[in-house]
Tab-separated table of C-alpha atoms and ligand atoms in Angstrom:
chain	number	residue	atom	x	y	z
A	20	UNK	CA	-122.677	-23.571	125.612
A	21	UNK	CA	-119.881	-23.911	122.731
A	22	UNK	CA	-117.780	-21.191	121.542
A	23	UNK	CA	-119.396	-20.652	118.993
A	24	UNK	CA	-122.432	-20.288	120.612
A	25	UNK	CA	-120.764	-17.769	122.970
A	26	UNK	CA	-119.769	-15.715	119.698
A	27	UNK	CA	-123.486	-15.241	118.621
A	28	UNK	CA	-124.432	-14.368	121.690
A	29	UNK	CA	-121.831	-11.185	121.733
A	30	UNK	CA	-123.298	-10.618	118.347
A	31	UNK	CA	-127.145	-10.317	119.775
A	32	UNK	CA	-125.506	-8.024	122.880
A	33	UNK	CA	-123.921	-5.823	120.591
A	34	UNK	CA	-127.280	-5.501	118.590
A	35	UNK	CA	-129.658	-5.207	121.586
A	36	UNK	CA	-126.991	-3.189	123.319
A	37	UNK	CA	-127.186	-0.545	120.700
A	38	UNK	CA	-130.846	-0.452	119.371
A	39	UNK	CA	-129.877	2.322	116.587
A	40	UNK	CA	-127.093	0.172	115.250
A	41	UNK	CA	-127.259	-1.362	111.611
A	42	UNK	CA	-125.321	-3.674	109.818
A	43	UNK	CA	-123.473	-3.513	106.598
A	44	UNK	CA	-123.005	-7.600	105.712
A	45	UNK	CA	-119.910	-8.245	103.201
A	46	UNK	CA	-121.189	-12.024	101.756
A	47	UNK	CA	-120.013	-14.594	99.107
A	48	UNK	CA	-120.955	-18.458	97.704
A	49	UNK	CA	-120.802	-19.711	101.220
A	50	UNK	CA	-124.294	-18.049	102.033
A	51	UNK	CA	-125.918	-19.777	99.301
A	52	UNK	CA	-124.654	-23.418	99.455
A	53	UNK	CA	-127.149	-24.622	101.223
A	54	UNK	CA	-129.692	-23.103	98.551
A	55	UNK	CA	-128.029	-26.258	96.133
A	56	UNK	CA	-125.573	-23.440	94.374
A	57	UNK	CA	-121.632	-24.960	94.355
A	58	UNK	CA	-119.419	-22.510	95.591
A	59	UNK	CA	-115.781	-21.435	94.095
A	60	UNK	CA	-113.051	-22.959	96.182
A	61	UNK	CA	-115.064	-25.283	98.912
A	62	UNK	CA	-112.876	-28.809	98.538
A	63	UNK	CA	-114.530	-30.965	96.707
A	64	UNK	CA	-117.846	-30.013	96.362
A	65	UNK	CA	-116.411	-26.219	94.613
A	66	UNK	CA	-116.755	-25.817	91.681
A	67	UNK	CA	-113.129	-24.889	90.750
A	68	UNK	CA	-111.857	-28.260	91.968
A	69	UNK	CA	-114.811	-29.844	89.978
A	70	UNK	CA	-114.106	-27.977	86.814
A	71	UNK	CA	-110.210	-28.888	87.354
A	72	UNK	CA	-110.953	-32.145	85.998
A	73	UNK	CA	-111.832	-31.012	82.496
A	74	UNK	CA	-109.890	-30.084	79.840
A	75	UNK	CA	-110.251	-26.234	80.581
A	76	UNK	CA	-106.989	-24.493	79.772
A	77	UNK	CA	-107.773	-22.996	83.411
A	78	UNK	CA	-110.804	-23.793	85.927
A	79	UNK	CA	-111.294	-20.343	85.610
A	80	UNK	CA	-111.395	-19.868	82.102
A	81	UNK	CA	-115.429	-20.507	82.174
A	82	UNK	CA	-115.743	-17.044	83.954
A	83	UNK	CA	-112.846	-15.427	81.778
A	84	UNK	CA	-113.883	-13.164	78.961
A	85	UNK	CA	-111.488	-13.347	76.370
A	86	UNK	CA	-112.164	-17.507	76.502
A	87	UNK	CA	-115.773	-16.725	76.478
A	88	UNK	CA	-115.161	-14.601	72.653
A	89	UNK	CA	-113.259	-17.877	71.902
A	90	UNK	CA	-115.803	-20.572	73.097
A	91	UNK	CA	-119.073	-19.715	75.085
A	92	UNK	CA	-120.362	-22.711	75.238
A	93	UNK	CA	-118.922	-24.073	78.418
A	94	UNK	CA	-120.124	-20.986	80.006
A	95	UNK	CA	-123.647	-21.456	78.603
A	96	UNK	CA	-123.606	-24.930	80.322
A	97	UNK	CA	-123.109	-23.571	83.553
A	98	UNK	CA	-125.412	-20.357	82.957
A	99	UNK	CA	-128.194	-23.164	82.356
A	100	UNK	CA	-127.323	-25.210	85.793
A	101	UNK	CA	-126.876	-21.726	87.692
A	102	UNK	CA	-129.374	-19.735	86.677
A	103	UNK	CA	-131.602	-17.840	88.955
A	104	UNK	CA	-134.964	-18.587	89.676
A	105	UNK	CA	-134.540	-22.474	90.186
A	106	UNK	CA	-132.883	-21.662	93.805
A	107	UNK	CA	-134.911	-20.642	96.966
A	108	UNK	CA	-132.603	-18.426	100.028
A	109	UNK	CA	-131.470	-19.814	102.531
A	110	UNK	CA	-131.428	-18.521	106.552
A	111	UNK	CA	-128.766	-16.794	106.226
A	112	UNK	CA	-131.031	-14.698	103.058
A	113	UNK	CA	-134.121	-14.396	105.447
A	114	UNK	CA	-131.779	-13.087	108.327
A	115	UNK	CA	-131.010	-9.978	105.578
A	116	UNK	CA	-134.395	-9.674	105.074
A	117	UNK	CA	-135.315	-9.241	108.859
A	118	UNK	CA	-132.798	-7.173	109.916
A	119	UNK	CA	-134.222	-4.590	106.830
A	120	UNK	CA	-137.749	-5.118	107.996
A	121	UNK	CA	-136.802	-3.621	111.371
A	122	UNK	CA	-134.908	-0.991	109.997
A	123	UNK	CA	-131.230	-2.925	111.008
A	124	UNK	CA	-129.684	-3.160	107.717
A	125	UNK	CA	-126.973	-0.629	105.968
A	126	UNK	CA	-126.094	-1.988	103.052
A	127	UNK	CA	-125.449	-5.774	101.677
A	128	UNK	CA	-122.472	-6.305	99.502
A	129	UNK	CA	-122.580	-9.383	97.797
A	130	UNK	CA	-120.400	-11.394	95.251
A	131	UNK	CA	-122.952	-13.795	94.436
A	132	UNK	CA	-125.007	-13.472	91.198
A	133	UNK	CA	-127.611	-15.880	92.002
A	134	UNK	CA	-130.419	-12.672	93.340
A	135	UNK	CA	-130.945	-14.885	96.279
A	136	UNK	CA	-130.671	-11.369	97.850
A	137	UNK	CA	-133.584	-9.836	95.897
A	138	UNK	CA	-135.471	-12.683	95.699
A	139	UNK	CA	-135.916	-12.855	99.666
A	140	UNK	CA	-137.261	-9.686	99.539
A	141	UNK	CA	-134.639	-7.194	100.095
A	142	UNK	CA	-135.112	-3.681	98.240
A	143	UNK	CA	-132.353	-3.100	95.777
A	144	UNK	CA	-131.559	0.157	97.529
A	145	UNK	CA	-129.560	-1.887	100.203
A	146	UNK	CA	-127.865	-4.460	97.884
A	147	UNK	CA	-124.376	-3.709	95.712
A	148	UNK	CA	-123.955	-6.672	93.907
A	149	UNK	CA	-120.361	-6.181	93.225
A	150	UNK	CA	-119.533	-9.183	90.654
A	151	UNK	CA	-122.892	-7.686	88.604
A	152	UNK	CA	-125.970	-10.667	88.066
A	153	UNK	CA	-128.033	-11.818	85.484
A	154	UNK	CA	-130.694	-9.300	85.765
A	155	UNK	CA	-129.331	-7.952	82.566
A	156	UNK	CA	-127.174	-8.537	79.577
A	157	UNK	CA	-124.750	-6.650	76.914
A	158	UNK	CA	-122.668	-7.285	74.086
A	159	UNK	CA	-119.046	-7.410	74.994
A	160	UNK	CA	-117.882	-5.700	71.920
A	161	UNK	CA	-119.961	-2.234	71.487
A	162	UNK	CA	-121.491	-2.718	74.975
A	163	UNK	CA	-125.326	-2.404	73.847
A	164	UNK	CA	-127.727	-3.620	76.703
A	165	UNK	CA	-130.134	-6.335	76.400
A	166	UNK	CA	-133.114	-7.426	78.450
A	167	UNK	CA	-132.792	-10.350	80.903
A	168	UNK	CA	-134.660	-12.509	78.601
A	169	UNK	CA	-132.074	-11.891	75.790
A	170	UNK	CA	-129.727	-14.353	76.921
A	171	UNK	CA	-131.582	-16.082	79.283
A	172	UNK	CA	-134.139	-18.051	75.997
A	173	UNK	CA	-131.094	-19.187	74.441
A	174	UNK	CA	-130.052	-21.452	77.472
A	175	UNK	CA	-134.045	-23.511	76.175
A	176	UNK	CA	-132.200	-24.808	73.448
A	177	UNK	CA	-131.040	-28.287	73.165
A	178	UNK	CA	-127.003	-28.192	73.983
A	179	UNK	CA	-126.417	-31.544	72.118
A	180	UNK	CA	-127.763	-29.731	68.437
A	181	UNK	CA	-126.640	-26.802	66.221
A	182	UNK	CA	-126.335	-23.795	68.762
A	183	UNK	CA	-127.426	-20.297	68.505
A	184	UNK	CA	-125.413	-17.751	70.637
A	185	UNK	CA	-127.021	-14.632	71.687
A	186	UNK	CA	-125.323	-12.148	69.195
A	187	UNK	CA	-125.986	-8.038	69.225
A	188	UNK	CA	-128.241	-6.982	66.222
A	189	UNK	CA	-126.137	-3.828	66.288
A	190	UNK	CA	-122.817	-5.211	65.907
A	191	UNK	CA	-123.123	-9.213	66.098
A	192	UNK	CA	-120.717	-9.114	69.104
A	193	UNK	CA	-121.603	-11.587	71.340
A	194	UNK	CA	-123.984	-10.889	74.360
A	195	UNK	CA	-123.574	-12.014	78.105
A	196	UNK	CA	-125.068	-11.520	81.363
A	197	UNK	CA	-123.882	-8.583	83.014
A	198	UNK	CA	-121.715	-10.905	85.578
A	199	UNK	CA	-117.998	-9.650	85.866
A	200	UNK	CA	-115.904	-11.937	84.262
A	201	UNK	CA	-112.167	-12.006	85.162
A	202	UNK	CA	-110.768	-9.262	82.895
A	203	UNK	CA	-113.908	-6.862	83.559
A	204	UNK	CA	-114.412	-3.796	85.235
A	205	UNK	CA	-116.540	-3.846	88.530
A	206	UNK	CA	-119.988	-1.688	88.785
A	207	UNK	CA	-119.066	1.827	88.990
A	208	UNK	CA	-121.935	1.573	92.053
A	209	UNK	CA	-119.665	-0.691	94.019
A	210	UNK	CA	-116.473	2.121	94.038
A	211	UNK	CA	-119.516	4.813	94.791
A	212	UNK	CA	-121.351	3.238	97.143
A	213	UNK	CA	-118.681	1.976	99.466
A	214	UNK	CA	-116.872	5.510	99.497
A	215	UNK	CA	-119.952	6.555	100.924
A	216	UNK	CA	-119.979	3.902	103.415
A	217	UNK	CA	-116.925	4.323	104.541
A	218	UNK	CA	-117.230	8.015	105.234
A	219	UNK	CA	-120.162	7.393	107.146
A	220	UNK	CA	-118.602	4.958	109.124
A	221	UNK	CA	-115.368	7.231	109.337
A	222	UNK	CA	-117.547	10.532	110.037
A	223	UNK	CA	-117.054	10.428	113.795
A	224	UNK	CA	-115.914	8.629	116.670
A	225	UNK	CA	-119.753	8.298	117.929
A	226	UNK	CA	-120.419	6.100	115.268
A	227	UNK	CA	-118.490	2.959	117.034
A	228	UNK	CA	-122.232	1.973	118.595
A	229	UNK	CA	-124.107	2.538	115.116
A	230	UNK	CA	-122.979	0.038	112.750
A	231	UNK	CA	-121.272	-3.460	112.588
A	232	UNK	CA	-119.977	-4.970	109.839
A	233	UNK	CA	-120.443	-8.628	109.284
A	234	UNK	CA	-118.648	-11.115	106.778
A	235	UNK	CA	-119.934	-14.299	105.818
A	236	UNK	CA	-119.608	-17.401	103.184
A	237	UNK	CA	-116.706	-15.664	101.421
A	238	UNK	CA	-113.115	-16.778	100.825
A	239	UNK	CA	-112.102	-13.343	100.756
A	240	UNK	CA	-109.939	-14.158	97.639
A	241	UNK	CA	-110.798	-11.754	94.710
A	242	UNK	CA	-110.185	-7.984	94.812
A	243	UNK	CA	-110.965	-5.497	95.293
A	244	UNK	CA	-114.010	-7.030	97.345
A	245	UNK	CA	-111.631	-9.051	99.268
A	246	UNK	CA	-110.149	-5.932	100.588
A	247	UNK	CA	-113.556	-4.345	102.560
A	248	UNK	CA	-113.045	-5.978	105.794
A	249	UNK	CA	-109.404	-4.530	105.788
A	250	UNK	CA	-110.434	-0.769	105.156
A	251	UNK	CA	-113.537	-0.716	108.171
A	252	UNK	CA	-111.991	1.659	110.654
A	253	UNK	CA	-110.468	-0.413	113.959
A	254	UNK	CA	-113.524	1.580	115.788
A	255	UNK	CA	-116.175	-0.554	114.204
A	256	UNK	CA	-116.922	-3.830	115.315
A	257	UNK	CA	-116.412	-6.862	112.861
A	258	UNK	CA	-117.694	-10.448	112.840
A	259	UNK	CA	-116.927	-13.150	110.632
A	260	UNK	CA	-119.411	-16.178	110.326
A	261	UNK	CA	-117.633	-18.611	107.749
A	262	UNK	CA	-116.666	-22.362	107.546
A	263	UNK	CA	-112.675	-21.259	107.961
A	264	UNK	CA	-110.778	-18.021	109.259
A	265	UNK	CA	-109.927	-16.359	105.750
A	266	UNK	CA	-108.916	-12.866	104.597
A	267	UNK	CA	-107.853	-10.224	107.094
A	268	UNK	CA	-109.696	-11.948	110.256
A	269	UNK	CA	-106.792	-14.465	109.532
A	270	UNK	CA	-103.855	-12.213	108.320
A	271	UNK	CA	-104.665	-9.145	110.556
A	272	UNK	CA	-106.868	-10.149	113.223
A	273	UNK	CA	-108.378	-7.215	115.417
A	274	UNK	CA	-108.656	-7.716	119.102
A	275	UNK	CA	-112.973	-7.039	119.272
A	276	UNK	CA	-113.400	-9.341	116.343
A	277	UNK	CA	-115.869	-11.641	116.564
A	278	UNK	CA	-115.642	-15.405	114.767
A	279	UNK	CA	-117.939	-17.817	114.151
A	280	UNK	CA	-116.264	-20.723	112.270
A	281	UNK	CA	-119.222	-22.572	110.769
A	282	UNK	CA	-122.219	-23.156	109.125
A	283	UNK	CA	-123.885	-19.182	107.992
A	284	UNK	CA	-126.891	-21.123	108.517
A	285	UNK	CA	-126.845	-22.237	112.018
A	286	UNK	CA	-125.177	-18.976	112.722
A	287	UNK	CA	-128.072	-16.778	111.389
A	288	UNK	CA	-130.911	-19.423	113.674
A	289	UNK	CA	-128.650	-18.665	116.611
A	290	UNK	CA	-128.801	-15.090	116.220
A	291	UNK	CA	-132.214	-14.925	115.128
A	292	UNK	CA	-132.725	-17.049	118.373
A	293	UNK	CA	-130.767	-14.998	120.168
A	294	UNK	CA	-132.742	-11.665	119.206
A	295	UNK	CA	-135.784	-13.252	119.576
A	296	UNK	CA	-136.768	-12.945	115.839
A	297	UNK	CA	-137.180	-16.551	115.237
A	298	UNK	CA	-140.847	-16.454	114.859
A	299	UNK	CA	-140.341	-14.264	112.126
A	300	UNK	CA	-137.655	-16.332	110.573
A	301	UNK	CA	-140.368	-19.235	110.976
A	302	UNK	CA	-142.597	-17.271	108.614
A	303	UNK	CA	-140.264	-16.299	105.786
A	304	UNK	CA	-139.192	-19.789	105.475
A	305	UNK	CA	-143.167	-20.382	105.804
A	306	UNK	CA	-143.487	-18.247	102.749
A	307	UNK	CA	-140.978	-19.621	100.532
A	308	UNK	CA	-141.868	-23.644	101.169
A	309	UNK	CA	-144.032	-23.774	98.228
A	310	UNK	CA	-141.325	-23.312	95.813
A	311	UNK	CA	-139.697	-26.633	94.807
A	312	UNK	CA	-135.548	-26.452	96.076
A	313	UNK	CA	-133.609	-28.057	93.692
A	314	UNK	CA	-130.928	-30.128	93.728
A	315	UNK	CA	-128.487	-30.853	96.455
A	316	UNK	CA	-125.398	-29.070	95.804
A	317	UNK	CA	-122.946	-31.499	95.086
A	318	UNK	CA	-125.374	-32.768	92.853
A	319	UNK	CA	-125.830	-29.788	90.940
A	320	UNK	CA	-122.035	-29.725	90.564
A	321	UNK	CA	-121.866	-33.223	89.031
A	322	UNK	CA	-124.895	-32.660	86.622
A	323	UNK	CA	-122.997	-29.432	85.414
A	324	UNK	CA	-119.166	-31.079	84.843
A	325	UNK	CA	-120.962	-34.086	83.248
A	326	UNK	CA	-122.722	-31.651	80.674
A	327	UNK	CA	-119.217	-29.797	80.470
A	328	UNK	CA	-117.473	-32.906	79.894
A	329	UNK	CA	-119.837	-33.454	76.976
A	330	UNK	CA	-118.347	-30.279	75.434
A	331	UNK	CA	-114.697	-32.227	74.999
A	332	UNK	CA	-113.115	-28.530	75.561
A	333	UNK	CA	-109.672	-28.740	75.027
A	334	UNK	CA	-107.259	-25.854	75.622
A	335	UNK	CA	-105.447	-26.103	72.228
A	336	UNK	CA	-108.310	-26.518	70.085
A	337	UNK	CA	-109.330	-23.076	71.582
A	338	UNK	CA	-106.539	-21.253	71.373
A	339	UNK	CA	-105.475	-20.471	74.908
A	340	UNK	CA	-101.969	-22.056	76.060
A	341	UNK	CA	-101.793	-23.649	79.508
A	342	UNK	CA	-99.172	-20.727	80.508
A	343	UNK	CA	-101.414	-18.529	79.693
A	344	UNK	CA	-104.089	-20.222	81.827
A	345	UNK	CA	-102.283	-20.388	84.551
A	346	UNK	CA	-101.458	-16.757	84.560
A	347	UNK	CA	-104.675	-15.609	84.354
A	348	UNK	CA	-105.899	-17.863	87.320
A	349	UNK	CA	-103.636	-15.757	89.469
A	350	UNK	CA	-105.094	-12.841	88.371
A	351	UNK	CA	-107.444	-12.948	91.772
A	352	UNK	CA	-104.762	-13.705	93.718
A	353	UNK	CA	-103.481	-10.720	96.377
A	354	UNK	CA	-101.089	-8.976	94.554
B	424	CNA	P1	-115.425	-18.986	97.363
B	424	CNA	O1	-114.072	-18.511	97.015
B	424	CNA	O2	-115.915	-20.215	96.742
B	424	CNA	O3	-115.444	-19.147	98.966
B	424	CNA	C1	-116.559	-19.614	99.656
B	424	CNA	C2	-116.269	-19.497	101.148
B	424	CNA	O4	-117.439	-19.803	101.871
B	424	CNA	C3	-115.176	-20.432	101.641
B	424	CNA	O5	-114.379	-19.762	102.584
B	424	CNA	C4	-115.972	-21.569	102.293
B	424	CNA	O6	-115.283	-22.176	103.364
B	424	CNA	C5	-117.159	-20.825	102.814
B	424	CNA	N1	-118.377	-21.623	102.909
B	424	CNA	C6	-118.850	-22.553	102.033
B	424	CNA	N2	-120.035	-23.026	102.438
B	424	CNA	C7	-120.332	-22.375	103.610
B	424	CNA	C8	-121.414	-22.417	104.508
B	424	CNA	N3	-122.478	-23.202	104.313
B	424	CNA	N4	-121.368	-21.622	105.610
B	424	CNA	C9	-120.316	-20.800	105.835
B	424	CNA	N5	-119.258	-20.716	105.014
B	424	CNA	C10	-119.270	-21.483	103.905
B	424	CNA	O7	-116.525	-17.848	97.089
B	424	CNA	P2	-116.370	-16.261	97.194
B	424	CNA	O8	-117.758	-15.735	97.182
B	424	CNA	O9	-115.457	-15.851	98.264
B	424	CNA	O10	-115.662	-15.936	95.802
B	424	CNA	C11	-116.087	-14.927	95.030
B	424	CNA	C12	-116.631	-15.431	93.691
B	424	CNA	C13	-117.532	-16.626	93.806
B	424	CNA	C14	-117.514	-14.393	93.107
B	424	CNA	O11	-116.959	-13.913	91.923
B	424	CNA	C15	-118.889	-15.034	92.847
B	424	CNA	O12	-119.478	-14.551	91.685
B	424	CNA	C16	-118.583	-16.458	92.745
B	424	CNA	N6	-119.667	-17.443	92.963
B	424	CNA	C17	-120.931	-17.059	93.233
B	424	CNA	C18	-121.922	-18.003	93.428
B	424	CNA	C19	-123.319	-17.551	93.722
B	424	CNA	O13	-123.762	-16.556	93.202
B	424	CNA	N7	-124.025	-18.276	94.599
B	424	CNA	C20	-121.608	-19.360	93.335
B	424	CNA	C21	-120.278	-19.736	93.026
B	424	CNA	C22	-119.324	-18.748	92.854
């Protein structure tokens, strides 16, 4: 048996151990790789190191919103390569969904914005979807809301032609999914809902056996979400299940905590294994079959800085200096 193996399997004790326990899973772009979605900062195949070969002022800049007032376009590009509904979860998704089927699951925080979440079948009730989604839009200057479609039939048109942005008909501001961009404010539910959380899992000493927290596919790089892991309370059990040691498992490590460095995949079929919830696993992934997977991920990624590339950005022509690039891609950065 490898170690990691041997990790999973302290996992399933803990779970089987304490059959009132829940989870509360912390996840990021690493859970949905597999799905064909590029990640951030993976090498090579992220899309940061992609994006780093076009004439952005920043890599970042396509998530930042004051670059966005100046030129939405390149953000458009990617909104049409990224947008939910072409994906299908992965087993690390279907996992979720289990452990809230048999009444195992606390809460989900999640950075991604791709619904993977909700589209496997998990109530909303249980996810905080801390970078916001696509679900809906609003216009960044009076703040108006807009259905999902708003935005979403603008991305039909033909990129190559005369372009219509989706303005406000209040104001004419423009209008964007309700993603955070760097220079936004997270959901006030995020701040609220982890509060409560935490006080639950702070409440009393008995609650050691009744919840574990598990962190996955997440470089534990932008705050405040980067930060969760640190504030659990040393009683409660942590695991991380990621390709590489990041965050506080790395900078403060905690005697009890459990890694799994790899895969979220293979390490969500070796717990469902493990648990001996594989049959169920079987079916979900049964269930979603039908629906076409598209593209691999590091072919996604090329398609979309091809179609950038098309765009010949170029940082003066838009009005953002390189300095002031590369001071707002620290902005994430622990401060
Ligand atoms: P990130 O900074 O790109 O880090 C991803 C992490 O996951 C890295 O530590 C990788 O080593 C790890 N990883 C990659 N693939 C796997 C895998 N198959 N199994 C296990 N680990 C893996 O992404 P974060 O989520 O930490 O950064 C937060 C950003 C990314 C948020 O603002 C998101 O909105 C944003 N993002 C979201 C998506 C999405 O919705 N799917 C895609 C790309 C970026």
């Amino acid at each position: 048996m490898t170690a990691d193996h041997k990790t999973i399997k302290a996992i399933a004790h803990f779970i089987n151990d304490n059959p009132r326990s829940k989870i509360i899973f912390m996840v990021g772009a690493g859970i949905s790789t597999s799905c064909g979605i590029p990640d951030f900062r993976s090498p090579k195949t992220g899309l940061y190191h992609n994006l780093s070969k076009l004439d952005l002022p920043f890599a970042e800049a396509v998530f930042d919103v004051e670059f966005f007032e100046e030129n939405p376009k390149p953000f458009y590009t990617l909104a049409k390569e990224l947008y939910p509904g072409k994906f299908k979860p992965s087993s690390f998704h279907y996992m979720m969904r289990i452990f809230q089927d048999k009444g195992r699951l606390q809460r989900i925080y999640t950075q991604n914005i791709d619904t993977l979440e909700r589209i496997a079948g998990i109530d909303e009730k249980y996810i905080i979807e801390a970078h916001g989604s696509f679900a809906g839009n609003h216009c960044i200057k009076c703040k108006k809301e807009f259905p999902m479609e708003f935005f979403r039939s603008k991305l039909d048109q033909d990129f190559e032609d005369k372009f219509e942005f989706a303005r406000c008909n209040k104001c004419k501001g423009l209008v964007k999914p309700n993603i955070v961009f760097f220079g936004e404010d997270l959901p006030l539910s995020f701040f609220e809902t982890w509060d409560d959380d935490l006080l639950e899992l702070d409440s009393s000493k008995e609650k050691k056996q009744e919840y574990m927290v598990i962190v996955a596919g997440t470089s534990l790089t932008v705050y405040p979400f980067a930060s969760l892991p640190s504030e659990v309370p040393k009683i409660i059990q942590r695991a991380l299940l990621n390709r590489e040691i990041v965050g506080d498992f790395d900078e403060a490590p905690r005697m009890n905590d459990i890694v799994f460095e790899g895969p979220s995949d293979e390490a969500a079929e070796l717990l469902m294994n493990e648990l001996g919830w594989m049959t169920e696993l079987k079916e979900l992934k049964k269930e979603f079959k039908e629906r076409k997977k598209y593209q691999d991920s590091e072919e996604n990624v090329e398609n979309l800085v091809e179609q950038l590339d098309k765009l010949e950005l170029n940082a003066v022509k838009i009005g953002v200096t390189i300095e002031e690039g590369i001071k707002k891609s620290t902005f994430e950065k622990k401060k």
